[in-house]
PDB file of C-alpha atoms in Angstrom:
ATOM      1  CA  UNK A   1     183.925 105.917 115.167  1.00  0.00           C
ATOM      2  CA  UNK A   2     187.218 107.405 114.033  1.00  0.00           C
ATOM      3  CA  UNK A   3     186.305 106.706 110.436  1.00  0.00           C
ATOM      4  CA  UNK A   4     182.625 108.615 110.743  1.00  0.00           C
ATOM      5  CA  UNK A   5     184.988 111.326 111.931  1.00  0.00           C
ATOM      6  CA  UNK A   6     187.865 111.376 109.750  1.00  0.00           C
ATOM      7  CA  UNK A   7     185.924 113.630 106.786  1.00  0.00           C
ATOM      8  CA  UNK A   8     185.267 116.096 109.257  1.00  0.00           C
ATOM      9  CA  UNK A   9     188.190 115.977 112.148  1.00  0.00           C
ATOM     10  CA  UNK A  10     192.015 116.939 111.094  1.00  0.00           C
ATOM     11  CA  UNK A  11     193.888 114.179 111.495  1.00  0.00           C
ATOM     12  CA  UNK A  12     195.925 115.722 114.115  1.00  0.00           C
ATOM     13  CA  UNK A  13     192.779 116.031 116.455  1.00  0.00           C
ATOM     14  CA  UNK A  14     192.247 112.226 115.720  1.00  0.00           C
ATOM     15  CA  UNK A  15     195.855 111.702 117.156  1.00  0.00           C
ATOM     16  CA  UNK A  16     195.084 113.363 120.019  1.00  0.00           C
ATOM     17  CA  UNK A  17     197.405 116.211 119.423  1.00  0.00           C
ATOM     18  CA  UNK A  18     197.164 119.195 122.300  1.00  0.00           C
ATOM     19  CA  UNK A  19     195.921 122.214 120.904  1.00  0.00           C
ATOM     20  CA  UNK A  20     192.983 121.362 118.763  1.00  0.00           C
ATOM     21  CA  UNK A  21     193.016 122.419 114.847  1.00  0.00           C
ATOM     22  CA  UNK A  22     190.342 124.688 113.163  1.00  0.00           C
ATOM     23  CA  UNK A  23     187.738 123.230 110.712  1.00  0.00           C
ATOM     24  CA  UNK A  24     186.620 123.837 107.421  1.00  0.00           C
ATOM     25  CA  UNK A  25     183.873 126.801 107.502  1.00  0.00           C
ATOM     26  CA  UNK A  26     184.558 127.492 111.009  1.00  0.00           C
ATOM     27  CA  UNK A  27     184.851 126.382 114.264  1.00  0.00           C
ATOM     28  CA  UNK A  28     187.468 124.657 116.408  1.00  0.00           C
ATOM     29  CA  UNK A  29     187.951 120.764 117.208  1.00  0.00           C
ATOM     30  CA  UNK A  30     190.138 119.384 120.181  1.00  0.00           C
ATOM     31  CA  UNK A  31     190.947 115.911 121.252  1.00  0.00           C
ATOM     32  CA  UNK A  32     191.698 114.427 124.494  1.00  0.00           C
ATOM     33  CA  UNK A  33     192.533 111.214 126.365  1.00  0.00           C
ATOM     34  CA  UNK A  34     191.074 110.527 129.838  1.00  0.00           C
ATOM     35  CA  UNK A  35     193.418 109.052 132.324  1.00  0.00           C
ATOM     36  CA  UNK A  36     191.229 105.677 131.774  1.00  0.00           C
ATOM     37  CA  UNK A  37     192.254 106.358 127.120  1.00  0.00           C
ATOM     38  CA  UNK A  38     188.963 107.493 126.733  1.00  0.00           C
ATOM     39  CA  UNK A  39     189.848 109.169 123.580  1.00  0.00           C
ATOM     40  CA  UNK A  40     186.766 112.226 123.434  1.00  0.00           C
ATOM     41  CA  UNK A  41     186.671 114.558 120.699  1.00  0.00           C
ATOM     42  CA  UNK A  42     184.658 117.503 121.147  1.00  0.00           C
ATOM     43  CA  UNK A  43     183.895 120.217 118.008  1.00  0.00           C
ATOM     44  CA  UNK A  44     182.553 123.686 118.540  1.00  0.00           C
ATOM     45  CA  UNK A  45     180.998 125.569 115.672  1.00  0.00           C
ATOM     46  CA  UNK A  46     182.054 129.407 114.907  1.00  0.00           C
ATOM     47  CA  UNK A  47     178.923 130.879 112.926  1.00  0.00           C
ATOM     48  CA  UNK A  48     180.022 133.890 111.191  1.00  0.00           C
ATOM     49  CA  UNK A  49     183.597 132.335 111.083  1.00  0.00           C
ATOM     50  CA  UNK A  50     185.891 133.975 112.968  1.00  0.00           C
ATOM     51  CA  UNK A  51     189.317 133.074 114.570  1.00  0.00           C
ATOM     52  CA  UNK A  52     189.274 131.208 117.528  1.00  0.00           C
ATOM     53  CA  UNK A  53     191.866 132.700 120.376  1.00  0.00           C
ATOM     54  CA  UNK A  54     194.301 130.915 122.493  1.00  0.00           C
ATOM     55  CA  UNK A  55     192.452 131.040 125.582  1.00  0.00           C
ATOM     56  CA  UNK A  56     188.869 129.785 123.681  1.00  0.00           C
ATOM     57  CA  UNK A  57     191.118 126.744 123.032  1.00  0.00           C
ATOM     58  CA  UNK A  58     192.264 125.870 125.987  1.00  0.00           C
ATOM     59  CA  UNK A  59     188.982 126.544 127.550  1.00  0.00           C
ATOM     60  CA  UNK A  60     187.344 123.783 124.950  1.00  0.00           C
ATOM     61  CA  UNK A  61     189.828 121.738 125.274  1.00  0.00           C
ATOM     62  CA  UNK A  62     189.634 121.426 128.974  1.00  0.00           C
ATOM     63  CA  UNK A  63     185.904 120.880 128.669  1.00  0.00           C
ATOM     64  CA  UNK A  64     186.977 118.199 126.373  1.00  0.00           C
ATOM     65  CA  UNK A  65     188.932 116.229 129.531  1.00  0.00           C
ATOM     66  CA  UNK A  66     186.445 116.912 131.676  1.00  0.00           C
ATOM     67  CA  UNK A  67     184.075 115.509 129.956  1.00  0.00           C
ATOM     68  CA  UNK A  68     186.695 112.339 128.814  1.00  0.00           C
ATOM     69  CA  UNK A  69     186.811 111.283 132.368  1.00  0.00           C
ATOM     70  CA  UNK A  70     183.472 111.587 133.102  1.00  0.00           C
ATOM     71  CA  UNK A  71     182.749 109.339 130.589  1.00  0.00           C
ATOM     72  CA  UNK A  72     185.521 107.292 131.818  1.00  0.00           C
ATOM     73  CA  UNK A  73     184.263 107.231 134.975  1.00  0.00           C
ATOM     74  CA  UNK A  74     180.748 106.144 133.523  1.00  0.00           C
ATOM     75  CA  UNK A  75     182.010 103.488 131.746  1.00  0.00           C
ATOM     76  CA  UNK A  76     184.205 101.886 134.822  1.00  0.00           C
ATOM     77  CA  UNK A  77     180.972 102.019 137.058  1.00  0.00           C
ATOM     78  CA  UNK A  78     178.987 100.247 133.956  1.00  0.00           C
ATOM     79  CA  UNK A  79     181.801  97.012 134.130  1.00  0.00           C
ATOM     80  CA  UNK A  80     181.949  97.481 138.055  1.00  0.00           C
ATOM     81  CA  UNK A  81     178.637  97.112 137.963  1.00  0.00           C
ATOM     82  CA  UNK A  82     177.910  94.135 135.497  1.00  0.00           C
ATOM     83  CA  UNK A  83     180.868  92.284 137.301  1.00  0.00           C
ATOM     84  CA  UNK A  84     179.040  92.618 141.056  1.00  0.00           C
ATOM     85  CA  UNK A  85     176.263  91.624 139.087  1.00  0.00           C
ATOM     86  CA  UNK A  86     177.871  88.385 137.616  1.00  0.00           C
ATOM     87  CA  UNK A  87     178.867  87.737 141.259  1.00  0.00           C
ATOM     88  CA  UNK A  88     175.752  88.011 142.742  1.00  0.00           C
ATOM     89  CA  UNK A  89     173.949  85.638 139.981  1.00  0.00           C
ATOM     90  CA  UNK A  90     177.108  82.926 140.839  1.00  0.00           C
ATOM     91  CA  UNK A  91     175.824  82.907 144.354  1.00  0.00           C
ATOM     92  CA  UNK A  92     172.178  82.175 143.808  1.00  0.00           C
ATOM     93  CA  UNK A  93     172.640  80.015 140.523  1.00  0.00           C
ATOM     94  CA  UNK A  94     173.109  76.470 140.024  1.00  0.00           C
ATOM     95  CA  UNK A  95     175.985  75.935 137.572  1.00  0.00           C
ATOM     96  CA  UNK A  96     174.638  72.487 135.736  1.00  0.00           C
ATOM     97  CA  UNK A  97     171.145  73.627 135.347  1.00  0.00           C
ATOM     98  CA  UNK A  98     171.018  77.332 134.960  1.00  0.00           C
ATOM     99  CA  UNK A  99     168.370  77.200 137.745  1.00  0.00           C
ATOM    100  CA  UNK A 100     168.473  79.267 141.263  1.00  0.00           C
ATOM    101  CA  UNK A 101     170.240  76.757 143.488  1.00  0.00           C
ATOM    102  CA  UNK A 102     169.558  75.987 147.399  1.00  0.00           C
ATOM    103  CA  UNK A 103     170.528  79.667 148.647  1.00  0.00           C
ATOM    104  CA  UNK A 104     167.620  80.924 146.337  1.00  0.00           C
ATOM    105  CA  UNK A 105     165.150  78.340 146.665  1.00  0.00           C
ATOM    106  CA  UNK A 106     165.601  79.063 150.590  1.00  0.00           C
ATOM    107  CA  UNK A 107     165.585  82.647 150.120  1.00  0.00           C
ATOM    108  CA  UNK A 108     161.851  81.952 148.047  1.00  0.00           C
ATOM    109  CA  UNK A 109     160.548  79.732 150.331  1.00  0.00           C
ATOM    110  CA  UNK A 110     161.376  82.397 153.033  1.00  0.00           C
ATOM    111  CA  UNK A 111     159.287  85.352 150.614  1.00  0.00           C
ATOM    112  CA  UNK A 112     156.296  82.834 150.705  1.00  0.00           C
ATOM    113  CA  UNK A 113     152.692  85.163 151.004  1.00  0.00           C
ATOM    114  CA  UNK A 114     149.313  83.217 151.567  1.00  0.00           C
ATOM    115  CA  UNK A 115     148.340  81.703 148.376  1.00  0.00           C
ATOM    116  CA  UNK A 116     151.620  81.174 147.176  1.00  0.00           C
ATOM    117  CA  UNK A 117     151.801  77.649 145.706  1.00  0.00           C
ATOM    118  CA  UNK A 118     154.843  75.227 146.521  1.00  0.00           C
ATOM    119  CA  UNK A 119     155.835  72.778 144.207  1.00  0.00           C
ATOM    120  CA  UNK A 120     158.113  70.022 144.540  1.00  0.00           C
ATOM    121  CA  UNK A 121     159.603  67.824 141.711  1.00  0.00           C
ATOM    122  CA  UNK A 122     161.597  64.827 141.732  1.00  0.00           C
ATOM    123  CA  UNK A 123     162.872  62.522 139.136  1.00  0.00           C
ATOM    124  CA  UNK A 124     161.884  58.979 139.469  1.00  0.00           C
ATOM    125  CA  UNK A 125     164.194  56.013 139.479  1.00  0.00           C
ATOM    126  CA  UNK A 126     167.403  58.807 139.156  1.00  0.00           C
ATOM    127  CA  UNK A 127     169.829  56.815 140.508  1.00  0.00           C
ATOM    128  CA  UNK A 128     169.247  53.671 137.618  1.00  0.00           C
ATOM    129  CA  UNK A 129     170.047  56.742 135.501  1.00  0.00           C
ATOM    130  CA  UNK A 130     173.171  57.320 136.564  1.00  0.00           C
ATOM    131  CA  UNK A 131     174.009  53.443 137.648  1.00  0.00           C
ATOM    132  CA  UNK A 132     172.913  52.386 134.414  1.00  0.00           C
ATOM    133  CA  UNK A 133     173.762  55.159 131.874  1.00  0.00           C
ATOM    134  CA  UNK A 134     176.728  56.649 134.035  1.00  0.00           C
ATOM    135  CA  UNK A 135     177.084  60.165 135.728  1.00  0.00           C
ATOM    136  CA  UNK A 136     177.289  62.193 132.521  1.00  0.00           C
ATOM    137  CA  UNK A 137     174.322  60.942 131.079  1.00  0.00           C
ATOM    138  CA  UNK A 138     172.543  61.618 134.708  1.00  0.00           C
ATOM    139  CA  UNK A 139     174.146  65.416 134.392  1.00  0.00           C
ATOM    140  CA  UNK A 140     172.517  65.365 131.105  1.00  0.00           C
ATOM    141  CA  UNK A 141     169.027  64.438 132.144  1.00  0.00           C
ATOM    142  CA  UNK A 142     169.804  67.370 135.335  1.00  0.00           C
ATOM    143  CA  UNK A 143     170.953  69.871 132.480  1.00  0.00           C
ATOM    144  CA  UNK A 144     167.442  68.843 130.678  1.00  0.00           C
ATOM    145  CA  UNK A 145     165.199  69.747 133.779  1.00  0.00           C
ATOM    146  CA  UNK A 146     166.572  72.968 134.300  1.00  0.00           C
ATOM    147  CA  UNK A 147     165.915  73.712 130.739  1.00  0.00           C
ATOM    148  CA  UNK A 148     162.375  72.599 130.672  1.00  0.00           C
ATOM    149  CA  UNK A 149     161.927  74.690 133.932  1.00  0.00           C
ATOM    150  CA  UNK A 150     163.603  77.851 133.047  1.00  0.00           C
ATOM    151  CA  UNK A 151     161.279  77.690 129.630  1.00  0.00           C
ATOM    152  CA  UNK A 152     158.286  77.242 131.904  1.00  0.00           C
ATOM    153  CA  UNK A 153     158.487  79.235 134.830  1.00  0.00           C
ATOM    154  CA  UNK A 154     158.424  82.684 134.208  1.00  0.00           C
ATOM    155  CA  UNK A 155     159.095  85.778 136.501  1.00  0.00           C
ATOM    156  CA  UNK A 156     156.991  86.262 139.234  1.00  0.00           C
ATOM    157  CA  UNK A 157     157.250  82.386 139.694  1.00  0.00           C
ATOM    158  CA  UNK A 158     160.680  81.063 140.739  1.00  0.00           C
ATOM    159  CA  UNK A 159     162.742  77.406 139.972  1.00  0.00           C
ATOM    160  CA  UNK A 160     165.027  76.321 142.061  1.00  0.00           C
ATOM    161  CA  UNK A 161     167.451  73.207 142.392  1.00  0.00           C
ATOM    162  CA  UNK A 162     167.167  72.119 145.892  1.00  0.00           C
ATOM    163  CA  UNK A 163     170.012  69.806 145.309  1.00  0.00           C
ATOM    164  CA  UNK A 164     170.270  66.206 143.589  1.00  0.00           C
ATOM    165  CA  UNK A 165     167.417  65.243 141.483  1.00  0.00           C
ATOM    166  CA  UNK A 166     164.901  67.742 143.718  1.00  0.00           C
ATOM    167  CA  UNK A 167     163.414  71.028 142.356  1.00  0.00           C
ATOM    168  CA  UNK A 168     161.528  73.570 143.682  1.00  0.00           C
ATOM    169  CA  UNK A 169     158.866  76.142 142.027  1.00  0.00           C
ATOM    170  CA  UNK A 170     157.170  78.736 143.496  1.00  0.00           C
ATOM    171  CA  UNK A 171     154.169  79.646 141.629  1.00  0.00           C
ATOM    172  CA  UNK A 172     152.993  82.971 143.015  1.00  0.00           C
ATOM    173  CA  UNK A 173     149.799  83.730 144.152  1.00  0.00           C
ATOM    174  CA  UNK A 174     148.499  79.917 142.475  1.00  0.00           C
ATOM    175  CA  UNK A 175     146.123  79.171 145.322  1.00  0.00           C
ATOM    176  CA  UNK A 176     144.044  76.564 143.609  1.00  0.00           C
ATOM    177  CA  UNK A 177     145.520  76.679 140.371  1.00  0.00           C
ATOM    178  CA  UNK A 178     149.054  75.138 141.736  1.00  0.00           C
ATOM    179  CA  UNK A 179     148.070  71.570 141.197  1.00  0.00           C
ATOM    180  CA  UNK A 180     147.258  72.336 137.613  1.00  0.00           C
ATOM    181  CA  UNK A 181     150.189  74.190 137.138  1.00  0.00           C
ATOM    182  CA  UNK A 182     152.161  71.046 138.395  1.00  0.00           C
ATOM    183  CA  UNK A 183     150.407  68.647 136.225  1.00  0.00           C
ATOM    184  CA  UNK A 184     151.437  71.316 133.176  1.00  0.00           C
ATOM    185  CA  UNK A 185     155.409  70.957 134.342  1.00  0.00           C
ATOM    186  CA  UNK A 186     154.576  67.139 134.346  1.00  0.00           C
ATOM    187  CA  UNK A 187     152.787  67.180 131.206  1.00  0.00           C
ATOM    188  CA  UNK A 188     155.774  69.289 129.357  1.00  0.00           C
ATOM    189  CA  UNK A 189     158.151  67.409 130.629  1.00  0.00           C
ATOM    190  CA  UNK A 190     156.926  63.837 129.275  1.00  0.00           C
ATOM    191  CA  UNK A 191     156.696  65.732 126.103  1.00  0.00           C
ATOM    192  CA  UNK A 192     160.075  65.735 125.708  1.00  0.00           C
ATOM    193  CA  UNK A 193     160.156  61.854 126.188  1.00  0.00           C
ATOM    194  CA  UNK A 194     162.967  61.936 127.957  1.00  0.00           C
ATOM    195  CA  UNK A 195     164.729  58.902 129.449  1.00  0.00           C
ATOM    196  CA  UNK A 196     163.011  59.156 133.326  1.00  0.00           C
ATOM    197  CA  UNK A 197     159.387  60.268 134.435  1.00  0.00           C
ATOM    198  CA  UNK A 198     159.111  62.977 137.190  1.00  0.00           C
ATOM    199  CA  UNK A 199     156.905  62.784 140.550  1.00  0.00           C
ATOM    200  CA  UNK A 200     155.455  66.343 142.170  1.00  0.00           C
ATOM    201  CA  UNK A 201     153.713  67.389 145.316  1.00  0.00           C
ATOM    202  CA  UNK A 202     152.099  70.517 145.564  1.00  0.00           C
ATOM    203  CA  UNK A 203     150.920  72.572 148.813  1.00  0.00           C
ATOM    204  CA  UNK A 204     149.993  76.393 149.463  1.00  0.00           C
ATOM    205  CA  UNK A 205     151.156  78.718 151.685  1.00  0.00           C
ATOM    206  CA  UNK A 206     148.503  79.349 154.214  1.00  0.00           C
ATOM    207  CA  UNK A 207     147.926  82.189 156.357  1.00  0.00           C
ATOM    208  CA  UNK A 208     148.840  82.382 159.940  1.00  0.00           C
ATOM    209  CA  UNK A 209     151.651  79.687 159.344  1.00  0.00           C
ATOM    210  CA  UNK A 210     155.391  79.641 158.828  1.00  0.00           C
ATOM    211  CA  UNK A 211     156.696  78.968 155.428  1.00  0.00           C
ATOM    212  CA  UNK A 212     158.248  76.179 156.251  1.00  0.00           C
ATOM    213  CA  UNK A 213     155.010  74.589 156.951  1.00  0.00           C
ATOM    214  CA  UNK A 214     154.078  74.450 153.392  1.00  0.00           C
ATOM    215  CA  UNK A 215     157.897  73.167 152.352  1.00  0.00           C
ATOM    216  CA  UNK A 216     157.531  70.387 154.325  1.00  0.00           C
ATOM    217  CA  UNK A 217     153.549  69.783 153.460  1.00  0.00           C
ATOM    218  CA  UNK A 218     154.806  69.720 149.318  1.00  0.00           C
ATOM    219  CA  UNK A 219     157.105  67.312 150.573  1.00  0.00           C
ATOM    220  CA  UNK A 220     155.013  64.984 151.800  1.00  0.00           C
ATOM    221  CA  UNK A 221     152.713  64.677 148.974  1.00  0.00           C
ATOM    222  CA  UNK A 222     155.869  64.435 146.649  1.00  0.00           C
ATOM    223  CA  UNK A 223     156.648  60.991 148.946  1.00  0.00           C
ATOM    224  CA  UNK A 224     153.141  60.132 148.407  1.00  0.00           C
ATOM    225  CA  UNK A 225     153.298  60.920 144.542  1.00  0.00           C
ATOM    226  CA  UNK A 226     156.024  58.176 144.492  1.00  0.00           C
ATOM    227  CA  UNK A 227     154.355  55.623 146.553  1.00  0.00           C
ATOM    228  CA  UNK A 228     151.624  55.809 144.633  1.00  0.00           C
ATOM    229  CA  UNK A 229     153.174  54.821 140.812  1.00  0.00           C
ATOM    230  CA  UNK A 230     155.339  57.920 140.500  1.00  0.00           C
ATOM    231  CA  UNK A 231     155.107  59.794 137.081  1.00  0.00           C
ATOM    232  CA  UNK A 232     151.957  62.106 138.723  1.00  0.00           C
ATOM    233  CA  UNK A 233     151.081  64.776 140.805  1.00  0.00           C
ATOM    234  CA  UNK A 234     149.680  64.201 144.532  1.00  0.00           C
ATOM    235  CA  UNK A 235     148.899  67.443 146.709  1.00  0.00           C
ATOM    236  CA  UNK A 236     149.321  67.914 150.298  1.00  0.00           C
ATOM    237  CA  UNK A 237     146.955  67.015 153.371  1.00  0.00           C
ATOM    238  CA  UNK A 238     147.831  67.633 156.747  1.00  0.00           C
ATOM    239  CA  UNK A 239     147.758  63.787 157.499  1.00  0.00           C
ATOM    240  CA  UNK A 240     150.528  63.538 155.000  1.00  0.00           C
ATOM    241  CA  UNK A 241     152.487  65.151 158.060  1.00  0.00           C
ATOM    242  CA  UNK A 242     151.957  61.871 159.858  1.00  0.00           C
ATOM    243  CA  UNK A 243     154.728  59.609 160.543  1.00  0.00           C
ATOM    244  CA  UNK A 244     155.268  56.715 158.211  1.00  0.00           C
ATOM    245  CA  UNK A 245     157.941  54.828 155.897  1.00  0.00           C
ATOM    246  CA  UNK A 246     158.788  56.862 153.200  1.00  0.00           C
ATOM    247  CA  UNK A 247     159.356  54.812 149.776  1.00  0.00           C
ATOM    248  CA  UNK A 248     162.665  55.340 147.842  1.00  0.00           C
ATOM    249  CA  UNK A 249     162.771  57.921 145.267  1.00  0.00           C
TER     250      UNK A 249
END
């Protein structure tokens, strides 16, 4: 900025010298420096020329600080405000996958509205992953899903880690569309042939019943995904809700 400035500003305005200087063809320029070192320099134009008394300065040039720290101030609120905002994405985010983590997928399932579809995802056989390939291979394949969801899921919808290998997305207003929007998260992610398949159950948020409900419905199919070959989609039935063995994930 200084050099855009420096054909038309004296040099001893640039330095921030009290006083202000007179230009070329008339008019004044002053310089301050906030308390924050904003540095603001503010020109006023004389048109015919004329010469510009004491108290004129000092009048621009405390217009000039006023205005410096209010664009101090402006700027401090700006970074204030980015940093509460870094802070309040660290609470809800999932540092290996980018994803929401279990404070937001709660906080989702919680905002449920009828028609709301609840998916659940789970990667089969995780655990040979990481016994096999080691942990930061398994991180790998983690740091993998929450790519393929956050290219997939877009706002409305949320993605969520709900801890482990387990991932939540809420596909708003679905209804019966969220089984085919589950089977497209299972058909992009075999696309990317990675090195384990991934199992899904789906439900939908129904009116008249807690939120919860559906949760624990999506979960239920998900077991029944897996005990059924894995790699696939299964959606919920209320006599998934019956009691049973549940088959390792």
């Amino acid at each position: 900025a200084d050099a855009l400035l420096a054909d038309r500003v004296p040099p001893a305005v640039l330095r921030g010298e009290r006083g202000g200087a007179e230009l070329d063809g008339g008019g004044i320029a002053v310089g301050v420096d906030s308390s924050a070192g904003v540095r603001l320099v503010v020109m006023a134009a004389v048109d015919p020329p004329i010469a510009v008394a004491a108290e004129e300065r000092e009048a621009l040039e405390l217009l000039a600080a006023q205005a410096a720290e209010a664009l101090s101030s402006a700027r401090a609120f700006e970074r204030e405000r980015r940093e509460r905002r870094r802070h309040a994405d660290a609470a809800v985010s999932d540092p290996l996958t980018g994803l929401g983590n279990r404070r937001a997928a709660d906080a989702a399932v919680a905002g449920l509205v009828p028609g709301d579809g609840v998916v659940l995802l789970d990667l089969d056989h995780f655990k040979r992953v990481n016994d096999r390939d080691g942990h930061p291979t398994g991180d790998a394949v983690l740091r993998e899903v929450g790519a393929h969801l956050r290219r997939a899921v877009r706002a409305p919808d949320v993605a969520a880690r709900l801890g482990g290998e387990e991932f939540l997305v809420i596909l708003k207003a679905a209804g019966d569309r969220a089984e085919a929007g589950a089977r497209r998260l299972l058909e992009g992610w075999r696309a990317l042939e990675p090195v384990t398949t991934m199992s899904a159950g789906v439900a939908v948020h129904e009116r008249g019943r807690p939120p919860e409900a559906a949760l624990a419905e999506a979960d239920a199919a998900l077991y029944r995904a897996k005990a059924s070959g894995r790699d696939r989609v299964a959606t919920a039935a209320r006599a998934d809700l019956s009691p049973g063995a549940r088959p390792a994930r």
